[in-house]
Amino acid sequence: ITFVKNATLYLAIGCYSGDILIVELTQTGEVSGIEKYTLHTNAIKGIAFYNAQLYTGSASGEMCSFSVENMSVRKRIHEAHTSILNGICAYEKGLATISRDLTLALWDEDLNLKDRIPSRHKFSIKSIAASLTGSVIATGSYGGTIDLFDVSEKIWIGNIQRPSMSGISSICWHDGLQKFVASSYDGHVYHVDV
């Protein structure tokens, strides 16, 4: 994920070692420096940026907020989920996380849990993304299902979709198409209307 600090572009990479790499980029996109910070003792499965903070989730179910201002951990939640925390994204009111425990959790920027919503997925939830406005959250599972959550109404929208018999490996919002785009382990890309 990228962020800007003091007019400089940075790239943050979550690693399976539990570290994050902060890569400083020049105006031409070349690497001008790399710093490593240890946030977790287990694999980082998701990373997001919100209000000048990096947020990470790990395979142990742990969640961390990391200040990019002073490059230090602000807060750690040891059991954000009861199983592997597979993904995290920023949305209109904070952070959203998903897990093998089949729940969607909504957090404020200080990592206070606001809500935990049971999903309609039957298999581990693998991927998560929010719409451009952050008002709709999409989740994708290892079972090939995709579901949409309306943040303000706090409800799952319509019927759960199953575009693939293989798992949904990643999902993101596409500004140009104004819809979610999901990749699958079957090698295909699927479009999901809101």
CSV table of N, CA and C in Angstrom, one decimal, residues 18-109:
chain,number,residue,atom,x,y,z
A,18,GLY,N,6.3,-11.2,9.5
A,18,GLY,CA,5.7,-10.4,10.5
A,18,GLY,C,6.3,-9.0,10.5
A,19,ASP,N,7.2,-8.7,9.6
A,19,ASP,CA,7.8,-7.4,9.4
A,19,ASP,C,7.0,-6.6,8.3
A,20,ILE,N,7.1,-5.3,8.4
A,20,ILE,CA,6.7,-4.4,7.3
A,20,ILE,C,8.0,-3.7,6.8
A,21,LEU,N,8.0,-3.6,5.5
A,21,LEU,CA,9.1,-2.9,4.8
A,21,LEU,C,8.5,-1.6,4.4
A,22,ILE,N,9.1,-0.5,4.7
A,22,ILE,CA,8.7,0.9,4.3
A,22,ILE,C,9.8,1.3,3.3
A,23,VAL,N,9.3,1.4,2.1
A,23,VAL,CA,10.2,1.8,0.9
A,23,VAL,C,9.9,3.2,0.5
A,24,GLU,N,11.0,4.0,0.6
A,24,GLU,CA,10.9,5.4,0.2
A,24,GLU,C,11.2,5.5,-1.3
A,25,LEU,N,10.3,6.2,-2.0
A,25,LEU,CA,10.4,6.3,-3.5
A,25,LEU,C,10.7,7.7,-3.9
A,26,THR,N,11.5,7.8,-5.0
A,26,THR,CA,11.9,9.2,-5.5
A,26,THR,C,10.7,9.6,-6.4
A,27,GLN,N,10.7,10.8,-6.9
A,27,GLN,CA,9.7,11.3,-7.8
A,27,GLN,C,9.6,10.5,-9.1
A,28,THR,N,10.7,9.9,-9.5
A,28,THR,CA,10.6,9.0,-10.7
A,28,THR,C,10.3,7.6,-10.4
A,29,GLY,N,10.0,7.3,-9.1
A,29,GLY,CA,9.6,6.0,-8.8
A,29,GLY,C,10.7,5.0,-8.4
A,30,GLU,N,11.9,5.5,-8.3
A,30,GLU,CA,13.0,4.7,-7.9
A,30,GLU,C,13.1,4.6,-6.4
A,31,VAL,N,13.7,3.5,-5.9
A,31,VAL,CA,13.8,3.2,-4.5
A,31,VAL,C,15.0,4.1,-4.0
A,32,SER,N,14.7,4.9,-2.9
A,32,SER,CA,15.8,5.6,-2.3
A,32,SER,C,16.1,5.2,-0.9
A,33,GLY,N,15.4,4.3,-0.4
A,33,GLY,CA,15.6,3.8,1.0
A,33,GLY,C,14.6,2.7,1.4
A,34,ILE,N,15.0,1.8,2.2
A,34,ILE,CA,14.2,0.8,2.8
A,34,ILE,C,14.4,0.6,4.3
A,35,GLU,N,13.4,0.6,5.0
A,35,GLU,CA,13.5,0.4,6.5
A,35,GLU,C,12.6,-0.8,6.8
A,36,LYS,N,13.0,-1.6,7.8
A,36,LYS,CA,12.2,-2.8,8.2
A,36,LYS,C,11.8,-2.6,9.7
A,37,TYR,N,10.5,-2.9,10.0
A,37,TYR,CA,9.9,-2.8,11.3
A,37,TYR,C,9.2,-4.1,11.6
A,38,THR,N,9.5,-4.6,12.8
A,38,THR,CA,8.8,-5.9,13.2
A,38,THR,C,7.5,-5.5,13.9
A,39,LEU,N,6.4,-6.0,13.4
A,39,LEU,CA,5.1,-5.7,14.0
A,39,LEU,C,4.4,-6.9,14.6
A,40,HIS,N,4.7,-8.1,14.0
A,40,HIS,CA,4.0,-9.3,14.4
A,40,HIS,C,5.1,-10.4,14.5
A,41,THR,N,4.7,-11.5,15.2
A,41,THR,CA,5.6,-12.7,15.2
A,41,THR,C,5.1,-13.8,14.2
A,42,ASN,N,4.1,-13.4,13.4
A,42,ASN,CA,3.5,-14.3,12.4
A,42,ASN,C,3.3,-13.5,11.1
A,43,ALA,N,2.9,-14.2,10.1
A,43,ALA,CA,2.7,-13.6,8.8
A,43,ALA,C,1.7,-12.5,8.8
A,44,ILE,N,2.1,-11.4,8.1
A,44,ILE,CA,1.1,-10.3,7.9
A,44,ILE,C,0.3,-10.7,6.7
A,45,LYS,N,-1.0,-10.7,6.9
A,45,LYS,CA,-2.0,-11.2,5.9
A,45,LYS,C,-2.7,-10.0,5.3
A,46,GLY,N,-2.7,-8.8,5.9
A,46,GLY,CA,-3.4,-7.7,5.3
A,46,GLY,C,-2.8,-6.4,5.8
A,47,ILE,N,-2.8,-5.3,5.0
A,47,ILE,CA,-2.3,-4.0,5.4
A,47,ILE,C,-3.2,-3.0,4.8
A,48,ALA,N,-3.4,-1.9,5.6
A,48,ALA,CA,-4.2,-0.8,5.1
A,48,ALA,C,-3.7,0.5,5.6
A,49,PHE,N,-4.1,1.6,5.0
A,49,PHE,CA,-3.6,3.0,5.5
A,49,PHE,C,-4.9,3.8,5.7
A,50,TYR,N,-4.9,4.5,6.9
A,50,TYR,CA,-6.1,5.3,7.2
A,50,TYR,C,-5.7,6.4,8.2
A,51,ASN,N,-6.0,7.6,7.9
A,51,ASN,CA,-5.6,8.7,8.8
A,51,ASN,C,-4.2,8.7,9.4
A,52,ALA,N,-3.2,8.6,8.5
A,52,ALA,CA,-1.8,8.7,8.8
A,52,ALA,C,-1.3,7.5,9.6
A,53,GLN,N,-2.1,6.4,9.6
A,53,GLN,CA,-1.6,5.2,10.3
A,53,GLN,C,-1.7,4.0,9.3
A,54,LEU,N,-0.7,3.1,9.5
A,54,LEU,CA,-0.8,1.8,8.8
A,54,LEU,C,-1.4,0.8,9.8
A,55,TYR,N,-2.2,0.0,9.3
A,55,TYR,CA,-2.9,-1.1,10.1
A,55,TYR,C,-2.6,-2.4,9.4
A,56,THR,N,-2.2,-3.4,10.3
A,56,THR,CA,-1.9,-4.7,9.8
A,56,THR,C,-2.6,-5.8,10.5
A,57,GLY,N,-2.9,-6.9,9.9
A,57,GLY,CA,-3.5,-8.1,10.5
A,57,GLY,C,-2.6,-9.3,10.2
A,58,SER,N,-2.5,-10.2,11.2
A,58,SER,CA,-1.6,-11.3,11.1
A,58,SER,C,-2.3,-12.7,11.1
A,59,ALA,N,-1.6,-13.7,10.8
A,59,ALA,CA,-2.1,-15.0,10.8
A,59,ALA,C,-2.5,-15.5,12.2
A,60,SER,N,-2.0,-14.9,13.2
A,60,SER,CA,-2.3,-15.3,14.6
A,60,SER,C,-3.6,-14.6,15.0
A,61,GLY,N,-4.3,-13.8,14.2
A,61,GLY,CA,-5.5,-13.1,14.6
A,61,GLY,C,-5.2,-11.7,15.2
A,62,GLU,N,-4.0,-11.3,15.2
A,62,GLU,CA,-3.6,-10.1,15.9
A,62,GLU,C,-3.7,-8.9,14.9
A,63,MET,N,-3.9,-7.7,15.4
A,63,MET,CA,-4.0,-6.5,14.6
A,63,MET,C,-3.2,-5.4,15.3
A,64,CYS,N,-2.6,-4.6,14.4
A,64,CYS,CA,-1.7,-3.5,14.9
A,64,CYS,C,-1.9,-2.2,14.2
A,65,SER,N,-1.8,-1.1,14.9
A,65,SER,CA,-1.7,0.2,14.2
A,65,SER,C,-0.3,0.7,14.4
A,66,PHE,N,0.2,1.4,13.3
A,66,PHE,CA,1.6,1.8,13.2
A,66,PHE,C,1.6,3.2,12.7
A,67,SER,N,2.2,4.1,13.5
A,67,SER,CA,2.2,5.5,13.2
A,67,SER,C,3.3,5.8,12.1
A,68,VAL,N,2.9,6.4,11.0
A,68,VAL,CA,4.0,6.7,10.0
A,68,VAL,C,4.7,8.0,10.3
A,69,GLU,N,4.1,8.7,11.3
A,69,GLU,CA,4.8,10.0,11.7
A,69,GLU,C,6.0,9.7,12.5
A,70,ASN,N,6.0,8.8,13.5
A,70,ASN,CA,7.2,8.5,14.2
A,70,ASN,C,7.6,7.0,14.1
A,71,MET,N,7.0,6.3,13.1
A,71,MET,CA,7.4,4.9,12.8
A,71,MET,C,7.5,4.0,14.0
A,72,SER,N,6.4,4.0,14.7
A,72,SER,CA,6.3,3.1,15.9
A,72,SER,C,4.9,2.5,16.0
A,73,VAL,N,4.8,1.4,16.7
A,73,VAL,CA,3.5,0.8,17.0
A,73,VAL,C,2.7,1.6,17.9
A,74,ARG,N,1.5,1.9,17.6
A,74,ARG,CA,0.6,2.7,18.5
A,74,ARG,C,-0.2,1.8,19.4
A,75,LYS,N,-0.8,0.7,18.8
A,75,LYS,CA,-1.7,-0.1,19.6
A,75,LYS,C,-1.7,-1.5,18.9
A,76,ARG,N,-1.8,-2.5,19.8
A,76,ARG,CA,-1.9,-3.9,19.4
A,76,ARG,C,-3.1,-4.6,20.0
A,77,ILE,N,-3.8,-5.3,19.2
A,77,ILE,CA,-5.0,-6.1,19.7
A,77,ILE,C,-4.6,-7.6,19.4
A,78,HIS,N,-4.4,-8.3,20.5
A,78,HIS,CA,-3.9,-9.7,20.4
A,78,HIS,C,-4.9,-10.7,19.8
A,79,GLU,N,-6.1,-10.5,20.1
A,79,GLU,CA,-7.1,-11.4,19.5
A,79,GLU,C,-8.2,-10.6,18.8
A,80,ALA,N,-7.8,-10.0,17.7
A,80,ALA,CA,-8.8,-9.2,16.9
A,80,ALA,C,-9.8,-10.2,16.3
A,81,HIS,N,-9.4,-11.4,16.0
A,81,HIS,CA,-10.2,-12.5,15.5
A,81,HIS,C,-9.8,-13.8,16.2
A,82,THR,N,-10.7,-14.7,16.3
A,82,THR,CA,-10.4,-16.0,17.0
A,82,THR,C,-9.6,-16.9,16.1
A,83,SER,N,-9.4,-16.5,14.8
A,83,SER,CA,-8.6,-17.4,13.9
A,83,SER,C,-7.8,-16.4,13.0
A,84,ILE,N,-7.2,-17.0,12.0
A,84,ILE,CA,-6.3,-16.2,11.0
A,84,ILE,C,-7.1,-14.9,10.6
A,85,LEU,N,-6.5,-13.8,10.7
A,85,LEU,CA,-7.0,-12.5,10.2
A,85,LEU,C,-6.4,-12.4,8.8
A,86,ASN,N,-7.3,-12.7,7.8
A,86,ASN,CA,-6.9,-12.8,6.4
A,86,ASN,C,-6.8,-11.5,5.6
A,87,GLY,N,-7.5,-10.4,6.1
A,87,GLY,CA,-7.5,-9.2,5.3
A,87,GLY,C,-8.0,-8.0,6.1
A,88,ILE,N,-7.6,-6.8,5.7
A,88,ILE,CA,-8.0,-5.6,6.3
A,88,ILE,C,-8.1,-4.5,5.2
A,89,CYS,N,-9.1,-3.6,5.4
A,89,CYS,CA,-9.2,-2.4,4.5
A,89,CYS,C,-9.8,-1.3,5.3
A,90,ALA,N,-9.5,-0.1,4.7
A,90,ALA,CA,-10.1,1.1,5.3
A,90,ALA,C,-11.5,1.3,4.6
A,91,TYR,N,-12.4,1.8,5.4
A,91,TYR,CA,-13.7,2.1,4.8
A,91,TYR,C,-14.1,3.5,5.4
A,92,GLU,N,-15.3,4.0,5.1
A,92,GLU,CA,-15.7,5.3,5.4
A,92,GLU,C,-15.6,5.7,6.9
A,93,LYS,N,-15.7,4.8,7.8
A,93,LYS,CA,-15.7,5.1,9.2
A,93,LYS,C,-14.6,4.4,10.0
A,94,GLY,N,-13.6,3.9,9.4
A,94,GLY,CA,-12.5,3.2,10.1
A,94,GLY,C,-11.9,2.1,9.3
A,95,LEU,N,-11.7,0.9,10.0
A,95,LEU,CA,-11.1,-0.3,9.4
A,95,LEU,C,-12.1,-1.4,9.5
A,96,ALA,N,-12.0,-2.3,8.5
A,96,ALA,CA,-12.7,-3.5,8.4
A,96,ALA,C,-11.8,-4.7,8.3
A,97,THR,N,-12.0,-5.8,9.0
A,97,THR,CA,-11.2,-7.0,9.0
A,97,THR,C,-12.1,-8.2,8.7
A,98,ILE,N,-11.4,-9.2,8.1
A,98,ILE,CA,-12.1,-10.5,7.9
A,98,ILE,C,-11.2,-11.6,8.3
A,99,SER,N,-11.8,-12.8,8.5
A,99,SER,CA,-11.0,-13.9,9.1
A,99,SER,C,-11.6,-15.3,8.7
A,100,ARG,N,-10.7,-16.2,9.1
A,100,ARG,CA,-11.2,-17.6,8.9
A,100,ARG,C,-12.3,-17.9,9.9
A,101,ASP,N,-12.5,-17.0,10.9
A,101,ASP,CA,-13.6,-17.3,11.9
A,101,ASP,C,-15.0,-16.9,11.3
A,102,LEU,N,-15.0,-16.5,10.0
A,102,LEU,CA,-16.2,-16.2,9.2
A,102,LEU,C,-17.0,-14.9,9.7
A,103,THR,N,-16.2,-14.0,10.3
A,103,THR,CA,-16.9,-12.7,10.7
A,103,THR,C,-16.2,-11.5,10.0
A,104,LEU,N,-17.0,-10.5,9.9
A,104,LEU,CA,-16.5,-9.2,9.4
A,104,LEU,C,-16.5,-8.3,10.7
A,105,ALA,N,-15.3,-7.7,11.0
A,105,ALA,CA,-15.3,-6.8,12.2
A,105,ALA,C,-15.0,-5.4,11.7
A,106,LEU,N,-15.7,-4.5,12.4
A,106,LEU,CA,-15.5,-3.0,12.1
A,106,LEU,C,-14.9,-2.4,13.3
A,107,TRP,N,-13.8,-1.6,13.0
A,107,TRP,CA,-13.0,-0.9,14.1
A,107,TRP,C,-12.9,0.6,13.8
A,108,ASP,N,-12.8,1.3,14.9
A,108,ASP,CA,-12.4,2.7,14.7
A,108,ASP,C,-10.9,2.9,14.5
A,109,GLU,N,-10.4,4.1,14.3
A,109,GLU,CA,-9.0,4.3,14.0
A,109,GLU,C,-8.1,4.0,15.2
